[in-house]
JSON list of C-alpha atoms in Angstrom, two decimals:
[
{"chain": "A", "resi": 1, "resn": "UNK", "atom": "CA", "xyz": [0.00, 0.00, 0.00]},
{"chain": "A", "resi": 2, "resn": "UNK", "atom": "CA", "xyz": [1.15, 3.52, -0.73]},
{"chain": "A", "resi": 3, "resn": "UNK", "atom": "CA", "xyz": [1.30, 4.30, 3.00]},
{"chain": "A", "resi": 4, "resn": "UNK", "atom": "CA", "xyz": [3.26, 1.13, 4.46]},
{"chain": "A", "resi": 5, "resn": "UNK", "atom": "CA", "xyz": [0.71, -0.56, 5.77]},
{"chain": "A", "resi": 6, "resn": "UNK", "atom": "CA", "xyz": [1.19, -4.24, 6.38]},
{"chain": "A", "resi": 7, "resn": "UNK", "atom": "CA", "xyz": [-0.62, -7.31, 8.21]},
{"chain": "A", "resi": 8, "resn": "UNK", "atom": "CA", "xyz": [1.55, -8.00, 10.89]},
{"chain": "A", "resi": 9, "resn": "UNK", "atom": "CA", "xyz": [0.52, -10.74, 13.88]},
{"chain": "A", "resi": 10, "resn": "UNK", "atom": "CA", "xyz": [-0.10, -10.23, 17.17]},
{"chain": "A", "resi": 11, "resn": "UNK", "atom": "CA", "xyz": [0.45, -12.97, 19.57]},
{"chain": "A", "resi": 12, "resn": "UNK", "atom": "CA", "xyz": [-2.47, -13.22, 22.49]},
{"chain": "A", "resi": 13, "resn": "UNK", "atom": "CA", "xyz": [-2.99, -15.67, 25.20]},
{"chain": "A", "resi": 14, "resn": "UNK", "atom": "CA", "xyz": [-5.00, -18.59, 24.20]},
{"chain": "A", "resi": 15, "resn": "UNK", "atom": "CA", "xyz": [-9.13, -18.22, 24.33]},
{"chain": "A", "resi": 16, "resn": "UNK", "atom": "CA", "xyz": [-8.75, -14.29, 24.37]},
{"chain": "A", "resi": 17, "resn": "UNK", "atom": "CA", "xyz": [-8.53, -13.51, 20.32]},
{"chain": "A", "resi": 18, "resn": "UNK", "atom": "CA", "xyz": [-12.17, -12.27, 19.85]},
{"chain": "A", "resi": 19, "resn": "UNK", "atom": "CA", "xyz": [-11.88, -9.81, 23.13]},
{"chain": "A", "resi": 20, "resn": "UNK", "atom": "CA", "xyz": [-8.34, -8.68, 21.89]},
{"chain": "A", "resi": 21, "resn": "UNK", "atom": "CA", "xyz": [-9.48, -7.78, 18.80]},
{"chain": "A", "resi": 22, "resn": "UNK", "atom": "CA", "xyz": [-12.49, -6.32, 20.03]},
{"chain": "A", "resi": 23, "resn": "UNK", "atom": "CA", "xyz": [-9.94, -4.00, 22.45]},
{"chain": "A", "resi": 24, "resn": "UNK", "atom": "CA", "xyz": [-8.09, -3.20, 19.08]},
{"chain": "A", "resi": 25, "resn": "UNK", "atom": "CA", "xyz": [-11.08, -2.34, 17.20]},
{"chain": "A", "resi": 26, "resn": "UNK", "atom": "CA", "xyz": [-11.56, 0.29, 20.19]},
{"chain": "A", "resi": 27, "resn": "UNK", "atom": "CA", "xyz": [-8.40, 1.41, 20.27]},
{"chain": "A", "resi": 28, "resn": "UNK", "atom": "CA", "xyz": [-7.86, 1.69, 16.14]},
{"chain": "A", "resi": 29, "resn": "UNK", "atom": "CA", "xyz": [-11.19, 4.08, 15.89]},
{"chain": "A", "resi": 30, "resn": "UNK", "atom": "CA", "xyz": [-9.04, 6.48, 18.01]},
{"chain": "A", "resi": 31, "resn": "UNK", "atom": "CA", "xyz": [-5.72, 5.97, 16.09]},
{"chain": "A", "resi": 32, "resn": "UNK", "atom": "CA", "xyz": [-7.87, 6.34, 12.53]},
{"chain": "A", "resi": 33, "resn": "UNK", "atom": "CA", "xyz": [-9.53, 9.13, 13.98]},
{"chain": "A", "resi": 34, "resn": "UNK", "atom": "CA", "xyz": [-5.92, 11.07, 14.97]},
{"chain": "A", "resi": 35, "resn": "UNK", "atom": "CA", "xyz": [-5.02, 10.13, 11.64]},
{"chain": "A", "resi": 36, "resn": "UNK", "atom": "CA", "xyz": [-7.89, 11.93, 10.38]},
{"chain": "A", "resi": 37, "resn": "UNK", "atom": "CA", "xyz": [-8.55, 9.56, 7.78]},
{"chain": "A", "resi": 38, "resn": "UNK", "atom": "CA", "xyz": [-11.61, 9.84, 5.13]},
{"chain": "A", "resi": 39, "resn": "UNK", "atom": "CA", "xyz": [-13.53, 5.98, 5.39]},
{"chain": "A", "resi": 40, "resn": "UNK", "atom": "CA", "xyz": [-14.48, 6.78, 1.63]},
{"chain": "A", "resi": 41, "resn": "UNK", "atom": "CA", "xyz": [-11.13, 7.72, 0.69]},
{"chain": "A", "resi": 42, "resn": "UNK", "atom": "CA", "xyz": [-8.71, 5.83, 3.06]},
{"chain": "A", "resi": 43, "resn": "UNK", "atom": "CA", "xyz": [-10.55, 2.80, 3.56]},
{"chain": "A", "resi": 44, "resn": "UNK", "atom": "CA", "xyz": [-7.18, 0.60, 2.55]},
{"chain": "A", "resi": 45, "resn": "UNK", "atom": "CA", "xyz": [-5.03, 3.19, 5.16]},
{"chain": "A", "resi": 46, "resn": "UNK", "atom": "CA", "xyz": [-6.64, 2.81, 7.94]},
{"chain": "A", "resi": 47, "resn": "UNK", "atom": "CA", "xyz": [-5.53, 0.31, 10.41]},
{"chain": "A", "resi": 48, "resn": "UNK", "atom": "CA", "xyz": [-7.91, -2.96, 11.44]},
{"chain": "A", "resi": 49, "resn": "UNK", "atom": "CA", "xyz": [-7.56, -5.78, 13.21]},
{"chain": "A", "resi": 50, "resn": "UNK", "atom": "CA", "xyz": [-8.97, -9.48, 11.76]},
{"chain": "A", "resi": 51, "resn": "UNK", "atom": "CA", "xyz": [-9.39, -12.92, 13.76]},
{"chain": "A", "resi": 52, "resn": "UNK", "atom": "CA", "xyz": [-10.73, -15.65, 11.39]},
{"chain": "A", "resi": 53, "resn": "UNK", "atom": "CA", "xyz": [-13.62, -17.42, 12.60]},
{"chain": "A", "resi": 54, "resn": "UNK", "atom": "CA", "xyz": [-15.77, -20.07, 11.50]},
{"chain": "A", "resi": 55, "resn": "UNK", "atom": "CA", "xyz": [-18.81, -21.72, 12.79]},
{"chain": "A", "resi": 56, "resn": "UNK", "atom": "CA", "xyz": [-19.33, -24.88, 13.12]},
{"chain": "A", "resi": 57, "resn": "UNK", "atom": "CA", "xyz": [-22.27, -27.17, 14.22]},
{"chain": "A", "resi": 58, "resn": "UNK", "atom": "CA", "xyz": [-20.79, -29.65, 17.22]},
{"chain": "A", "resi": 59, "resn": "UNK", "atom": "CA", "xyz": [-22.28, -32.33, 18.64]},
{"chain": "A", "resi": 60, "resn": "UNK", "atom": "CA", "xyz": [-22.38, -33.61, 22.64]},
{"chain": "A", "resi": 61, "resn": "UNK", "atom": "CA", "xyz": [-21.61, -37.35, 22.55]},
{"chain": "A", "resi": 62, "resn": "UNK", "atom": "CA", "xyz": [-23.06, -37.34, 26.22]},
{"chain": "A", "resi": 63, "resn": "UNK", "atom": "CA", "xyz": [-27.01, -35.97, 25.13]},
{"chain": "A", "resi": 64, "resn": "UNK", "atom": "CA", "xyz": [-27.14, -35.38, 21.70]},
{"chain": "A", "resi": 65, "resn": "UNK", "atom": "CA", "xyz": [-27.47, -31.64, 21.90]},
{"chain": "A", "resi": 66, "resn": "UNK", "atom": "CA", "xyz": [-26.09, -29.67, 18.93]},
{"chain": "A", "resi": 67, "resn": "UNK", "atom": "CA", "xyz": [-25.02, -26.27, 19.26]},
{"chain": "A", "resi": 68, "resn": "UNK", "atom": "CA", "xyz": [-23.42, -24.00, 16.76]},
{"chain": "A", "resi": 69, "resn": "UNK", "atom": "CA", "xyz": [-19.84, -22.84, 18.40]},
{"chain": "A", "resi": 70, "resn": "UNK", "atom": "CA", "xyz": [-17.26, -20.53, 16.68]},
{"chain": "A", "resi": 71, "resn": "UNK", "atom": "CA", "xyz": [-14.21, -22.09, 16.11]},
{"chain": "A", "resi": 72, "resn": "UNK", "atom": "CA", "xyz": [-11.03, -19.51, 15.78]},
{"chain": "A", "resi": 73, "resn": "UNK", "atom": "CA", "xyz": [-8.77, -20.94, 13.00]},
{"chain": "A", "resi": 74, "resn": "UNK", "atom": "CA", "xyz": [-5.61, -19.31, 13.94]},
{"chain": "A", "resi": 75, "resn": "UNK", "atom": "CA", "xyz": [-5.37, -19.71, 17.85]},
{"chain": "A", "resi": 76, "resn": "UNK", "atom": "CA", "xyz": [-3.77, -17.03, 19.36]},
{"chain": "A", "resi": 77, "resn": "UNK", "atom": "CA", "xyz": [-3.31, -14.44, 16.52]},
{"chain": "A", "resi": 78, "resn": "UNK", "atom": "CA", "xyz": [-4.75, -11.42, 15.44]},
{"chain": "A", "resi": 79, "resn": "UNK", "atom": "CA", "xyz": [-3.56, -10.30, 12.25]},
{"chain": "A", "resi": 80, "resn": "UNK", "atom": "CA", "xyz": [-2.97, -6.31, 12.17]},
{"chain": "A", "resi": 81, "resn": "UNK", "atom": "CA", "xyz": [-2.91, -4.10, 9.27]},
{"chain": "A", "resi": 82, "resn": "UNK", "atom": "CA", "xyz": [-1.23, -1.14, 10.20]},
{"chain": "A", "resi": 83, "resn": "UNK", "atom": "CA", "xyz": [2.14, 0.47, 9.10]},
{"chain": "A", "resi": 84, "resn": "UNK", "atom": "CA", "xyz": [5.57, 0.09, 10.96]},
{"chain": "A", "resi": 85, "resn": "UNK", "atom": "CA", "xyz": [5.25, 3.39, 13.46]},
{"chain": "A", "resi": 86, "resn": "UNK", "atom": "CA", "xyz": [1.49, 2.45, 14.21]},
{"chain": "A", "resi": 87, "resn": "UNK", "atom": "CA", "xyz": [2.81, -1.38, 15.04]},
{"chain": "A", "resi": 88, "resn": "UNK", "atom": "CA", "xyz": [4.90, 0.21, 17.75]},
{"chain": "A", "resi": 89, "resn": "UNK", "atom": "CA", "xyz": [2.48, 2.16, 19.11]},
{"chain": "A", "resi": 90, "resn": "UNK", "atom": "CA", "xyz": [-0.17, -0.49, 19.20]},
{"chain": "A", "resi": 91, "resn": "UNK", "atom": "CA", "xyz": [2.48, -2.33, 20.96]},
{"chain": "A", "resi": 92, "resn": "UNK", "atom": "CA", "xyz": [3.07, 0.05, 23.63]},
{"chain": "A", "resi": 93, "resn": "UNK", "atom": "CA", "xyz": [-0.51, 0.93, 24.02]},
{"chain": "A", "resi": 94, "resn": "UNK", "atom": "CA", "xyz": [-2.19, -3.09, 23.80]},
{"chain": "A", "resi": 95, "resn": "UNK", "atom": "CA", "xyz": [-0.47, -4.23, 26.70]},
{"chain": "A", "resi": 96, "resn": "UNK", "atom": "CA", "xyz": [-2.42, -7.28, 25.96]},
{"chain": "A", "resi": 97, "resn": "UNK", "atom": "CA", "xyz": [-0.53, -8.63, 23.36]},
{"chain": "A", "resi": 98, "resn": "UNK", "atom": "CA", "xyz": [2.18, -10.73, 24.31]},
{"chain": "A", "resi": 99, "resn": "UNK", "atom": "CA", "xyz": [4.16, -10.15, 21.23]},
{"chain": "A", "resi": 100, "resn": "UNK", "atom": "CA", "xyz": [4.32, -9.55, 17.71]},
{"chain": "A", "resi": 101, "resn": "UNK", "atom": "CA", "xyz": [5.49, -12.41, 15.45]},
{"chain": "A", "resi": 102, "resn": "UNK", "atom": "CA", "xyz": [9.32, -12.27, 13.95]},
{"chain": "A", "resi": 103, "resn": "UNK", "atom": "CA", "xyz": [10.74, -13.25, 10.70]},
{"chain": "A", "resi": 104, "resn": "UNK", "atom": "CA", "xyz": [14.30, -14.84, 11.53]},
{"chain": "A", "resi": 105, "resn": "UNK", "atom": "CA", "xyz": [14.95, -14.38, 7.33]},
{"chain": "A", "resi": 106, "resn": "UNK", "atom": "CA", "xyz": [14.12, -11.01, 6.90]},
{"chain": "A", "resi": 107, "resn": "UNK", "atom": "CA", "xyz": [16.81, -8.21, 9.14]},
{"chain": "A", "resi": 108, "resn": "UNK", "atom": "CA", "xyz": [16.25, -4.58, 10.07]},
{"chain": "A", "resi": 109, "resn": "UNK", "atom": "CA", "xyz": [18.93, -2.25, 9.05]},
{"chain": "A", "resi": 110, "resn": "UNK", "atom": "CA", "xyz": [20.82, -2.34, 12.46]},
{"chain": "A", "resi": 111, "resn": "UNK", "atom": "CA", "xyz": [20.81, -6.46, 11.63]},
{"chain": "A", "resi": 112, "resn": "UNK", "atom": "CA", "xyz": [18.04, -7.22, 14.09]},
{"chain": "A", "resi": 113, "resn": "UNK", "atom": "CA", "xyz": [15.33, -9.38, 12.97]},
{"chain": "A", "resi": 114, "resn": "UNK", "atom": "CA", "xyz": [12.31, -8.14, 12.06]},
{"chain": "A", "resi": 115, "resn": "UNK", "atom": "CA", "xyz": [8.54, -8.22, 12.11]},
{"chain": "A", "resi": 116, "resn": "UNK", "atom": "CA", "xyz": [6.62, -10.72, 9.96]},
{"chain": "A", "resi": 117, "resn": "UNK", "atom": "CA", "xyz": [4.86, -9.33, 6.87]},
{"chain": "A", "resi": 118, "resn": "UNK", "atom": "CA", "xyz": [1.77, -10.79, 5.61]},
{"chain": "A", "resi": 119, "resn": "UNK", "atom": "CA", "xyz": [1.05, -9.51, 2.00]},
{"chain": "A", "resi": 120, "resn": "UNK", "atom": "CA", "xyz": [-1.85, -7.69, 1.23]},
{"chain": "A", "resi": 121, "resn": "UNK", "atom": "CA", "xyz": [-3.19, -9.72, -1.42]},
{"chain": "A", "resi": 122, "resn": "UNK", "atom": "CA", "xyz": [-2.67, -13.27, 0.33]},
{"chain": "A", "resi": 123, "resn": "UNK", "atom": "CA", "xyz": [-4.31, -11.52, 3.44]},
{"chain": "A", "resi": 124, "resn": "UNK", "atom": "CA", "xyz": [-7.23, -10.66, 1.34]},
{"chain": "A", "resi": 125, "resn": "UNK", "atom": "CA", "xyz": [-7.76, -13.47, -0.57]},
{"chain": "A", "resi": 126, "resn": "UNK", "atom": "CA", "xyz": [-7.46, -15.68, 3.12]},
{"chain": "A", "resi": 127, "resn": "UNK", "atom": "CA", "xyz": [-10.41, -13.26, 4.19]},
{"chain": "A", "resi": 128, "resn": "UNK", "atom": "CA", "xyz": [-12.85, -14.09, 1.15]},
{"chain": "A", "resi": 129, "resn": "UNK", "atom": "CA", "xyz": [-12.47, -17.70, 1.84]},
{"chain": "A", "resi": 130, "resn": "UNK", "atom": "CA", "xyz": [-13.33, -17.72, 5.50]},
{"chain": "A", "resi": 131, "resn": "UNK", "atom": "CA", "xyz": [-15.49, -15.70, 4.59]},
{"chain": "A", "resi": 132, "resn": "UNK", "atom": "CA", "xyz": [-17.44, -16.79, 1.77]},
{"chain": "A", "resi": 133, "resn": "UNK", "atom": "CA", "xyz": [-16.59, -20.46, 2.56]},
{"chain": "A", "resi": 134, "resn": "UNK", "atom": "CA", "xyz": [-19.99, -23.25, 2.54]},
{"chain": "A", "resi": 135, "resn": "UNK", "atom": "CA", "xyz": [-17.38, -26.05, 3.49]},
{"chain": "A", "resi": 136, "resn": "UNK", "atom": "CA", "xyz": [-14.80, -26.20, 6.88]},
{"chain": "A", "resi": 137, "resn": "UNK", "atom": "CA", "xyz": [-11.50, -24.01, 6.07]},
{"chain": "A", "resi": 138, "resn": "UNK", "atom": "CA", "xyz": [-8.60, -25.56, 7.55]},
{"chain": "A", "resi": 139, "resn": "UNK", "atom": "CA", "xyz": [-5.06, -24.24, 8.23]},
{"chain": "A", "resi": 140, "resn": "UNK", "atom": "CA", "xyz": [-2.21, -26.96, 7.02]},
{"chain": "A", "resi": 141, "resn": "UNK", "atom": "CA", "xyz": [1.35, -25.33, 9.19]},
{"chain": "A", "resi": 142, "resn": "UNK", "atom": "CA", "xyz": [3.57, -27.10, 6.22]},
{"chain": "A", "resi": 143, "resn": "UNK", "atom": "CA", "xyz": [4.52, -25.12, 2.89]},
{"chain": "A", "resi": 144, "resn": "UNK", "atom": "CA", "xyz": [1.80, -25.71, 0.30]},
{"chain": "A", "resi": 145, "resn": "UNK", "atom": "CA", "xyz": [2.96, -28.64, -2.22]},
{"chain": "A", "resi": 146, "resn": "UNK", "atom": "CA", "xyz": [1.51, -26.59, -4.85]},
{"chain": "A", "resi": 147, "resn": "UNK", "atom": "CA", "xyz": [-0.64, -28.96, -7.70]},
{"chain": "A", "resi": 148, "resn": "UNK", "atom": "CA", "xyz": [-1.72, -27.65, -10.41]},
{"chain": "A", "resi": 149, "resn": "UNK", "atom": "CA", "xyz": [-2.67, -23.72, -10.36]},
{"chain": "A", "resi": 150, "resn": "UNK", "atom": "CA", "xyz": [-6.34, -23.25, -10.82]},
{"chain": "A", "resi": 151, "resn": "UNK", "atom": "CA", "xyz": [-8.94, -20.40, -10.66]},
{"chain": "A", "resi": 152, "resn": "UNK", "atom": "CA", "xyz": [-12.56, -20.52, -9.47]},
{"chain": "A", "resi": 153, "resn": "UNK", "atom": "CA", "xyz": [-15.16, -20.16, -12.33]},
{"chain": "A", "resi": 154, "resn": "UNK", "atom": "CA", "xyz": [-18.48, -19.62, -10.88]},
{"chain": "A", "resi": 155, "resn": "UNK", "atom": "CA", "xyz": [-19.73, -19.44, -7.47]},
{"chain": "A", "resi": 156, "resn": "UNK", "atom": "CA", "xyz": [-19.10, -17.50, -4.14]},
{"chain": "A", "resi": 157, "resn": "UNK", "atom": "CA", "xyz": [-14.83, -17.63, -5.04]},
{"chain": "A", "resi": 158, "resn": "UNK", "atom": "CA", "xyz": [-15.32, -16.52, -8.62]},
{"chain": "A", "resi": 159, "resn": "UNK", "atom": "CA", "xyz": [-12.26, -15.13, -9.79]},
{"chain": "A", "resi": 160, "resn": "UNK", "atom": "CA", "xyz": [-10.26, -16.34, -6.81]},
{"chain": "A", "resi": 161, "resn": "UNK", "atom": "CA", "xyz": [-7.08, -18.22, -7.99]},
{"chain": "A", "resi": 162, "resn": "UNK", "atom": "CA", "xyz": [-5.19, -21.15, -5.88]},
{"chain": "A", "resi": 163, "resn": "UNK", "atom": "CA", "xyz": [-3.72, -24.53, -5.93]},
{"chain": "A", "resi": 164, "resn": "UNK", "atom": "CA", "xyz": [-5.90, -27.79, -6.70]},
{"chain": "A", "resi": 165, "resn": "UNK", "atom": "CA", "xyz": [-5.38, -30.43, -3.40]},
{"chain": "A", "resi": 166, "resn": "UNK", "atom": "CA", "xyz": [-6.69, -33.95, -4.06]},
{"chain": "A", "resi": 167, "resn": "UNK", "atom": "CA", "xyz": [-8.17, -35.06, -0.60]},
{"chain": "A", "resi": 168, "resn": "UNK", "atom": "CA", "xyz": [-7.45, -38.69, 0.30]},
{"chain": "A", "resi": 169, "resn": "UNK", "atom": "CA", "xyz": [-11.03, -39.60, 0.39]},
{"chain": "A", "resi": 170, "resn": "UNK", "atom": "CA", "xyz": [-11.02, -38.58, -3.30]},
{"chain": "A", "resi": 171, "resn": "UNK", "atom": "CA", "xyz": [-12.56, -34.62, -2.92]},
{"chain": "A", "resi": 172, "resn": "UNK", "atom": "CA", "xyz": [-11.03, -31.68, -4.49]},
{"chain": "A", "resi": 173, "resn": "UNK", "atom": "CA", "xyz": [-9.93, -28.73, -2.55]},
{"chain": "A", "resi": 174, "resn": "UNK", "atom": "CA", "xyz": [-8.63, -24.61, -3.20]},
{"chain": "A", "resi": 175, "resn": "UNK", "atom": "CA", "xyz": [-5.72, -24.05, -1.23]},
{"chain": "A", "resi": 176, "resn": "UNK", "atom": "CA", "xyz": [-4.15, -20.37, -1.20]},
{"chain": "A", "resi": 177, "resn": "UNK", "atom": "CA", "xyz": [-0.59, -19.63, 0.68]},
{"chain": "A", "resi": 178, "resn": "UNK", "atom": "CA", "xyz": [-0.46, -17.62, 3.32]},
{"chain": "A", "resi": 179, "resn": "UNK", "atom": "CA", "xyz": [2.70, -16.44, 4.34]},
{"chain": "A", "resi": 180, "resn": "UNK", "atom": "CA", "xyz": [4.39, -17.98, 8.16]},
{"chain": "A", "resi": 181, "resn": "UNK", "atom": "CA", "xyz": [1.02, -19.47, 8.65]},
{"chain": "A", "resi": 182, "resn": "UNK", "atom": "CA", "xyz": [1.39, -22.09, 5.81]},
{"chain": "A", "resi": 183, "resn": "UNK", "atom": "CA", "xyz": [-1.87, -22.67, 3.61]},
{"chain": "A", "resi": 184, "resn": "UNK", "atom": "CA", "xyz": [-5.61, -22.62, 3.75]},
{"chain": "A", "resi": 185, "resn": "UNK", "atom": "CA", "xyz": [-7.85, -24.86, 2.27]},
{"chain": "A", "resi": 186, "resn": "UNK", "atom": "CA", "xyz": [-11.33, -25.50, 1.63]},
{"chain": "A", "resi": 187, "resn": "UNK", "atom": "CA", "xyz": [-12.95, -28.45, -0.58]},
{"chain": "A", "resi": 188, "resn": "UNK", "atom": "CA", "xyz": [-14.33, -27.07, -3.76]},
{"chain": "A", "resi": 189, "resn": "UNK", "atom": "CA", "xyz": [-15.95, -28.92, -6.49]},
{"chain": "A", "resi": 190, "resn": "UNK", "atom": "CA", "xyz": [-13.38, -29.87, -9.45]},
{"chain": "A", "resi": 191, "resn": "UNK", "atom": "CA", "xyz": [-15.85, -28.96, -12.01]},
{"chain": "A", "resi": 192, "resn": "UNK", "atom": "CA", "xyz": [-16.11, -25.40, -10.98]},
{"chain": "A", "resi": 193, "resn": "UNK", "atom": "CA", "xyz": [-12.57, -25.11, -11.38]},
{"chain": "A", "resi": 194, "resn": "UNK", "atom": "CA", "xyz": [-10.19, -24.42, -14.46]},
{"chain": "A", "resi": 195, "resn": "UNK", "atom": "CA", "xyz": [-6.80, -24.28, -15.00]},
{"chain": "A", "resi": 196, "resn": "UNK", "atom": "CA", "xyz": [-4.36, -21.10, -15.39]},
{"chain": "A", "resi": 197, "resn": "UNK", "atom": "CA", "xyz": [-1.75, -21.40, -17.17]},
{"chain": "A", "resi": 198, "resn": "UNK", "atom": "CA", "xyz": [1.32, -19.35, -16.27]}
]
């Protein structure tokens, strides 16, 4: 972005993402308001926070009872967007977070590491899928063995391009890479999908 802004992670304690980033939101309508930024002309500047979460219908083996539960699929991160100064000062002000997350590759200029760097557009395209997802996302930690490069056709991820994954019980899924968190998948139909070619 033109400004800097990046989507760093914050590291919470576990079973407190939803209330952290609730705290954030609080805190970021002050920040974006110093900042004195237009929302219909600096949507993309201003700083937000993100937990992906997904519901899910569970089951108690003990009576039977099904209740629908929200199940965070990145314990213990909230993913920032925010440039470099406004990290720092979300740091010092969200004594909440325990942390942000480093990247042992990438070095300041004083040879320090430095602060992982989600891009933009992996960020984004992670988003849509929780978001417009009808099957279970799942996060795989490992690098994506990439198959064949594919892009949806029709349907809520029209447009959206990924990786095919074959399923071992035969079902075809998207998977996107997301930068120190690995990949995300969700199973998508093989018909609604074509092939890009590079």
């Amino acid at each position: 972005m033109a400004d800097g802004n990046h989507w760093f992670i914050a590291v919470v304690t576990p079973n407190t993402e939803k209330s952290c980033r609730d705290k954030l939101d609080k805190l970021f309508e002050t920040l974006n308001k110093e900042k004195k930024y237009d929302e219909s002309k600096d949507e993309d500047r201003k700083i937000i926070s993100y937990v992906p979460i997904q519901r899910e219908l569970h089951e108690w083996p003990s009576n039977g009872k099904r209740v629908w539960v929200d199940k965070i699929l990145c314990p213990c991160y909230v993913f920032i967007r925010c440039s470099d100064r406004d990290r720092y000062d979300i740091a010092c002000k969200a004594k909440f977070i325990l942390h942000f997350l480093m990247d042992r590759a990438r070095k300041t200029k004083d040879g320090r590491n430095d602060f992982a760097r989600i891009p933009n557009s992996q960020m984004e395209t992670f988003r849509r899928m929780v978001g417009d997802a009808e099957n279970p996302v799942s996060i795989d930690p490992f690098k994506l063995h990439q198959g064949s490069k594919v892009r949806v056709k029709s349907g809520r991820f029209a447009g959206m391009e990924g990786y095919l994954y074959r399923e071992p019980n035969g079902s075809t899924s998207i998977a996107v890479a997301i930068d120190f968190l690995g990949s995300a998948r969700t199973e998508y139909p093989i018909e609604l999908l074509e092939l890009v070619k590079d």
